[in-house]
Short mmCIF file of C-alpha atoms in Angstrom, two decimals:
data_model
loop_
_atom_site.label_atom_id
_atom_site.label_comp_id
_atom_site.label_asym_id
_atom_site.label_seq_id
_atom_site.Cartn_x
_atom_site.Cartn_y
_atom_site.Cartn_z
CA UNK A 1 11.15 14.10 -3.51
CA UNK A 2 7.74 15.58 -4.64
CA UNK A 3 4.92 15.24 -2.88
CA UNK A 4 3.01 11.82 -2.16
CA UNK A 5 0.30 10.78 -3.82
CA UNK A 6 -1.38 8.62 -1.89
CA UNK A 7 1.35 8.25 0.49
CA UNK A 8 4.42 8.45 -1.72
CA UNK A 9 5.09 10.27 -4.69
CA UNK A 10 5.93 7.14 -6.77
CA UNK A 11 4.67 3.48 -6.09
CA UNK A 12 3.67 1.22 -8.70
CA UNK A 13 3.36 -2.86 -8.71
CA UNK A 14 4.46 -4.93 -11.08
CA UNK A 15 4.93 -8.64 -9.81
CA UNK A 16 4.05 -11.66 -11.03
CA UNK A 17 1.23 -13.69 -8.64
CA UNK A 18 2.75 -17.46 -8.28
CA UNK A 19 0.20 -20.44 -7.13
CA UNK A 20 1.66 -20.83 -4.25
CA UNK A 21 1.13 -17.02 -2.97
CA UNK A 22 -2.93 -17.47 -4.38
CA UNK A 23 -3.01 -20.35 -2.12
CA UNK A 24 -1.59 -18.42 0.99
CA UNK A 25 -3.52 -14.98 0.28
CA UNK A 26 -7.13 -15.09 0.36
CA UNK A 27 -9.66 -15.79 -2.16
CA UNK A 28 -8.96 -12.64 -4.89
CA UNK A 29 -12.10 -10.38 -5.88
CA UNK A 30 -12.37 -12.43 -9.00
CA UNK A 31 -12.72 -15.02 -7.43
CA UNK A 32 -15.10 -14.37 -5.02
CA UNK A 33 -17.22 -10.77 -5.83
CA UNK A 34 -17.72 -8.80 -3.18
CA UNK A 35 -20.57 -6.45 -2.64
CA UNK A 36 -20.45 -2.53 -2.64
CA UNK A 37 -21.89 -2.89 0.86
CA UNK A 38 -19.33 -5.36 2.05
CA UNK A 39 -16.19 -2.95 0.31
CA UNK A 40 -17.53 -0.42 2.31
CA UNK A 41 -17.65 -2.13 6.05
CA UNK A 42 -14.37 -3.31 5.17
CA UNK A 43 -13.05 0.42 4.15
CA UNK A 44 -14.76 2.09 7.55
CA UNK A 45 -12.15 -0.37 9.74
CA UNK A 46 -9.41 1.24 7.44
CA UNK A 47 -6.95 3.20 10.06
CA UNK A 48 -7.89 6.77 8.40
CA UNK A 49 -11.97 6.30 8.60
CA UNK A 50 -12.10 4.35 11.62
CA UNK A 51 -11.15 7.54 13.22
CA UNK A 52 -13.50 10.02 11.46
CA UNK A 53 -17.23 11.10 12.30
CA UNK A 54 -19.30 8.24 11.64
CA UNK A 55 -21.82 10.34 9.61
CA UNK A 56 -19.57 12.04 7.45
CA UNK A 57 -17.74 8.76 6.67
CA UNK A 58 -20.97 7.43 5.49
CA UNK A 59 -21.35 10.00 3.33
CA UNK A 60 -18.07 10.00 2.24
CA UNK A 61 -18.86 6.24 1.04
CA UNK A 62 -21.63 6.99 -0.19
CA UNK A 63 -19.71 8.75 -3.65
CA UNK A 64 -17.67 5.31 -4.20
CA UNK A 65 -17.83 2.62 -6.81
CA UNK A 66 -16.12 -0.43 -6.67
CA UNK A 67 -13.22 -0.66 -9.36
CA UNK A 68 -11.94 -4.08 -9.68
CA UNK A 69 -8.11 -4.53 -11.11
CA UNK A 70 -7.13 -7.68 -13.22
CA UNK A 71 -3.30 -9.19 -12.54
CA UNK A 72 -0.87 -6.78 -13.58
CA UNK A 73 -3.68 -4.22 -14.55
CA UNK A 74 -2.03 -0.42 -14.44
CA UNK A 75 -4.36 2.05 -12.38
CA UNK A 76 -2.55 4.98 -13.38
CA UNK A 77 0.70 6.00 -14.92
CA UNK A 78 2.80 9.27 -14.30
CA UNK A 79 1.79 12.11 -16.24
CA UNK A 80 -1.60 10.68 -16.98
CA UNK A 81 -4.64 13.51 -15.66
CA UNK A 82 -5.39 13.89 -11.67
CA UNK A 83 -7.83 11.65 -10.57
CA UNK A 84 -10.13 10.29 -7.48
CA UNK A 85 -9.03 8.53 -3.95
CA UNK A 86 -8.84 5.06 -3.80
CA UNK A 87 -9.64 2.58 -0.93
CA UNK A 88 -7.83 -1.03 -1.15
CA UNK A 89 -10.53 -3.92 -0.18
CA UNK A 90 -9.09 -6.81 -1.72
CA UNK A 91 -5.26 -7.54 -2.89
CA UNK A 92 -2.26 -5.17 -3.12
CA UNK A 93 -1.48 -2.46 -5.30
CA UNK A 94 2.19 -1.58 -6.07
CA UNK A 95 3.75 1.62 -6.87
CA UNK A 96 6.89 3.14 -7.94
CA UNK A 97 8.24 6.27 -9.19
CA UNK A 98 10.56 7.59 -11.42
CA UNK A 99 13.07 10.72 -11.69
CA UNK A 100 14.17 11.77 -15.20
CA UNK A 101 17.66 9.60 -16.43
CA UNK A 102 17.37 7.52 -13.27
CA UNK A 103 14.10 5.39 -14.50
CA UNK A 104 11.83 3.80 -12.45
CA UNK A 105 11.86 2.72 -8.79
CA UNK A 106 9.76 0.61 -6.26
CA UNK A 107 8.89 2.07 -3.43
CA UNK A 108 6.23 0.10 -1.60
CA UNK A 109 2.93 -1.60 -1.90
CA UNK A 110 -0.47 -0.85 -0.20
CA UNK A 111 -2.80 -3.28 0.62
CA UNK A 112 -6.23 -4.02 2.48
CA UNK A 113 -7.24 -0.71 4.67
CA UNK A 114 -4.93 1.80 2.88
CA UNK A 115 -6.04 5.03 0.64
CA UNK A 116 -4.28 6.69 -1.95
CA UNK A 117 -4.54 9.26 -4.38
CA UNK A 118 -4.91 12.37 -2.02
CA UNK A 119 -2.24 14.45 -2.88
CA UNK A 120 -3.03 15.30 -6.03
CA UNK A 121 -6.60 16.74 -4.78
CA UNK A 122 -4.63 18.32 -2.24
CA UNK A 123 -1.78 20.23 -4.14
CA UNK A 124 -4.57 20.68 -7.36
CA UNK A 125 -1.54 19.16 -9.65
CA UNK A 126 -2.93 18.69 -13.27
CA UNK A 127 -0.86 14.81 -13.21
CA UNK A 128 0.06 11.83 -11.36
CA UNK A 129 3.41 11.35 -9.99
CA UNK A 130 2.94 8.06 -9.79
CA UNK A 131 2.20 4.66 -11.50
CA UNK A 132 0.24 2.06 -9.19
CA UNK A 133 -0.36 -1.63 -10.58
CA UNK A 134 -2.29 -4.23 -9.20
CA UNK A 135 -0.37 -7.16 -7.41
CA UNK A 136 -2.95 -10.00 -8.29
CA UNK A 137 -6.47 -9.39 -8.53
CA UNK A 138 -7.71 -6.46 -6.76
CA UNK A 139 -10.64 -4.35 -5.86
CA UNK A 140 -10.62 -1.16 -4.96
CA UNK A 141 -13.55 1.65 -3.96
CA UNK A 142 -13.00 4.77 -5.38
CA UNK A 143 -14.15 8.57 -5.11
CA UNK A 144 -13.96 10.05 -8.88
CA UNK A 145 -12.28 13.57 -8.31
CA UNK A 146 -15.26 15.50 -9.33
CA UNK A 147 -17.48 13.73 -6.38
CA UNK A 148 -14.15 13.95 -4.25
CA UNK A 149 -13.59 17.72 -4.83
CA UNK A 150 -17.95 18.45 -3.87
CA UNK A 151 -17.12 16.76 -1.44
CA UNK A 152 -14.17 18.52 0.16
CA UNK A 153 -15.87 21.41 -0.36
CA UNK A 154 -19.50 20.86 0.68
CA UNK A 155 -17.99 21.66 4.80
CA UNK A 156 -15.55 22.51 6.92
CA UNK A 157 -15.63 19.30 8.18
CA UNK A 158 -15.34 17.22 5.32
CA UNK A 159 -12.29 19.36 4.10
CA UNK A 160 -10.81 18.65 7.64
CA UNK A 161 -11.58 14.57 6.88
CA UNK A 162 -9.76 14.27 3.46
CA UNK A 163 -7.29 16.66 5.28
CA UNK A 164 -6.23 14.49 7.46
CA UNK A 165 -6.01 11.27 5.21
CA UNK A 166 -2.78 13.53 3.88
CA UNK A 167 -1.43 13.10 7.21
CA UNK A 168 -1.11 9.41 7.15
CA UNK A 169 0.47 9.59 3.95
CA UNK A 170 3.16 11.65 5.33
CA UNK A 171 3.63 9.39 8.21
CA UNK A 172 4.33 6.85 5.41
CA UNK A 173 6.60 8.83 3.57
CA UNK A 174 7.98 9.53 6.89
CA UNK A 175 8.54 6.20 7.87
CA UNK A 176 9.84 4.97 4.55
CA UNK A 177 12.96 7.66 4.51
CA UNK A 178 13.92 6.95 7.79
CA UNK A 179 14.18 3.39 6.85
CA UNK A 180 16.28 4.00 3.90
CA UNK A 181 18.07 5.94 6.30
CA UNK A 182 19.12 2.23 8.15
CA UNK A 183 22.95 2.10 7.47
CA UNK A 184 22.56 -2.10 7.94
CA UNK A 185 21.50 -3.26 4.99
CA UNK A 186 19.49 -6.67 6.81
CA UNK A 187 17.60 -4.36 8.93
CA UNK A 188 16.70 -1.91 6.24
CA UNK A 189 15.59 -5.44 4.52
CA UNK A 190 13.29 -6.07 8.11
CA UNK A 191 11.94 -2.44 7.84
CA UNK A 192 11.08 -3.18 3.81
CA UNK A 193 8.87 -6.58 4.53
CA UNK A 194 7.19 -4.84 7.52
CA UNK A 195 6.73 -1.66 5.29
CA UNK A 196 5.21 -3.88 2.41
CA UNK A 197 2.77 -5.44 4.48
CA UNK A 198 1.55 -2.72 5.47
CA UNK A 199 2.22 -3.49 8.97
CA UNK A 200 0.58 -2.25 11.78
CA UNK A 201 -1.59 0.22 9.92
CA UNK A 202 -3.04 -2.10 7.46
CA UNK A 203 -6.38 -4.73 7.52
CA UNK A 204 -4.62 -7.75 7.23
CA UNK A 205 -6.51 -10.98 6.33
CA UNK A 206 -7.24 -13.80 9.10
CA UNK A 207 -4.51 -15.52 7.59
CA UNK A 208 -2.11 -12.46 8.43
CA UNK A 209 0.21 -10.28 6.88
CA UNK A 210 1.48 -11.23 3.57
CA UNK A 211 4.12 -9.71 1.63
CA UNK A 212 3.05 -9.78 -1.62
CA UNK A 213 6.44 -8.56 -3.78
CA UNK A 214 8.84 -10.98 -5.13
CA UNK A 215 12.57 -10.32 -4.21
CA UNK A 216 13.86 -8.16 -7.23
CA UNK A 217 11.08 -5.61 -5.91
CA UNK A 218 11.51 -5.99 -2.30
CA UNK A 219 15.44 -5.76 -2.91
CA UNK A 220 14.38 -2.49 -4.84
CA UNK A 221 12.58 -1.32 -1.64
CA UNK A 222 14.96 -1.74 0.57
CA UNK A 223 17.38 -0.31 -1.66
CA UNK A 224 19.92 -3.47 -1.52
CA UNK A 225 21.02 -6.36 -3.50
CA UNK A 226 19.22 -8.96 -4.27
CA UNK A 227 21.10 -11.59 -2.48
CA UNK A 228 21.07 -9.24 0.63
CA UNK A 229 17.42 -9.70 0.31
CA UNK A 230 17.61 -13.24 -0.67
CA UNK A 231 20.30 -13.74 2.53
CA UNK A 232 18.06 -11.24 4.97
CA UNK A 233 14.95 -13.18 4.53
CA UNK A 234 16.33 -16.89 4.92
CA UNK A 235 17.85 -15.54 8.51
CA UNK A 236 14.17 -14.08 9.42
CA UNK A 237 12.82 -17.60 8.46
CA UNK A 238 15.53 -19.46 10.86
CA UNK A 239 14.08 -17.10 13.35
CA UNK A 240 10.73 -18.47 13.12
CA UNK A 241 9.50 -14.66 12.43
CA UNK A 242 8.30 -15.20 8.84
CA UNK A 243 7.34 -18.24 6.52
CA UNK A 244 8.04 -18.76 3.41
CA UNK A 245 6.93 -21.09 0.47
CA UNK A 246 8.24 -20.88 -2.87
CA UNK A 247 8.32 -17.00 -3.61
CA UNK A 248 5.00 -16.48 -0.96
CA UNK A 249 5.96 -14.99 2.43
CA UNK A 250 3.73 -14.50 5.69
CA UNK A 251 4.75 -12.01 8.61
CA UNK A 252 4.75 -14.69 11.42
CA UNK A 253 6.03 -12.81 13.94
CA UNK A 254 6.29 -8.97 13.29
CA UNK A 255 6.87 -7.56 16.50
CA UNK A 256 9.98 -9.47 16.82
CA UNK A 257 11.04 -8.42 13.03
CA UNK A 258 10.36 -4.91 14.04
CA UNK A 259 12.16 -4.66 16.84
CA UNK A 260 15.01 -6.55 15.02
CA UNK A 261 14.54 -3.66 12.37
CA UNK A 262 14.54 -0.34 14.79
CA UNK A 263 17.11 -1.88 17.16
CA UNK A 264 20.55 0.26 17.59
#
């Protein structure tokens, strides 16, 4: 598997946004514009600059514009030109990749608090190895690469910063082979709806985490059948660990899904 770009090499979204989820997610950036101020408190809680020198984070921000994504709107294909970082605010972007003769394949979804697009500034690859969609309405902040790349090289320090943004994604694409690596199919279908959520690194809403696939992707995911899926999640739900309505799901008890997931 190539390198990650963003955290993955390969994630892409492509699912259609159903009433019922708008009702359960919050209000979309369409909806309800945010501010380039407000994107940016909401992107210094994010797991990566939370942890980063306060200063330098501020100038980091200070090189983003807000980019907001219709429903369905593609971000970036595979094989189109490098480009910036990008910050999710609002909604979920999903991604996928694909291998020559095998086509394409889901792999995940990132949503509010997560940053992608680093590897390719990283590695200095002249294309993306990855196509990312928007699930919904979405706004992003993003770096263009030629303010990202001043950037990484204006200090030591700053290098060191975007640095270590690769290191989350390889905790992702960390986490998301070992849970392929789950011989029962129902808990590698646990580890896929924590994984999509973005749970516990993520900025989910008030109203919690959300899992904002349909089943055919999820199923993809968690490389199983849809009816596993379809079986997997109407267990969780007797459970009382997550709630669904119509095709919308919410994470109502995670810890006890994860440790279901990770259990011998």
């Amino acid at each position: 598997m190539p390198l990650l770009e963003g955290v993955i090499p390969g994630l892409i979204g492509v699912s259609v946004v159903i009433p019922t989820l708008r009702k359960l997610m919050p209000e979309s950036s369409m909806d309800n514009p945010m501010s380039i101020s407000a994107a940016k408190a909401v992107a210094k809680q994010s797991n990566w600059l939370a942890s980063q020198p306060p200063l330098l984070v501020d100038e980091f921000l200070d090189l983003a514009i807000l980019k907001p994504l219709a429903a369905e709107q593609t971000l970036f294909r595979m094989g189109d030109p490098r480009g910036g970082l990008y910050g999710v605010i609002q909604g979920a972007m999903r991604f996928e990749y694909a291998t020559s003769g095998s086509g394409s394949h889901i792999l995940g979804c990132f949503q509010r608090g997560i940053w992608f697009g680093q590897a390719l500034e990283l590695s200095e690859a002249p294309q993306r190895r990855t196509t990312f969609n928007a699930v919904g309405e979405t706004l992003l902040l993003e770096v263009p690469l030629s303010k990202l790349q001043a950037f990484r090289k204006s200090s030591a320090d700053a290098a060191t910063m975007i640095g270590n943004s690769a290191l989350l994604i390889l905790q992702y694409a960390e986490r998301t082979v070992l849970d392929l690596l789950i011989p029962k199919a129902n808990k590698r279908a646990a580890s896929a709806l924590l994984r999509v959520s973005n749970y516990p690194v993520g900025l989910p809403p008030e109203s919690g985490w959300f899992i904002p696939l349909n089943q055919s992707d999820l199923a993809q995911v968690a490389n199983c059948s849809r009816d596993v899926m379809n079986r997997s999640i109407g267990e969780f739900q007797k459970r009382g660990w997550l709630e669904k309505q119509g095709r919308a799901i919410r994470l109502i008890d995670p810890e006890a899904l994860s440790a279901f997931a990770y259990s011998e």
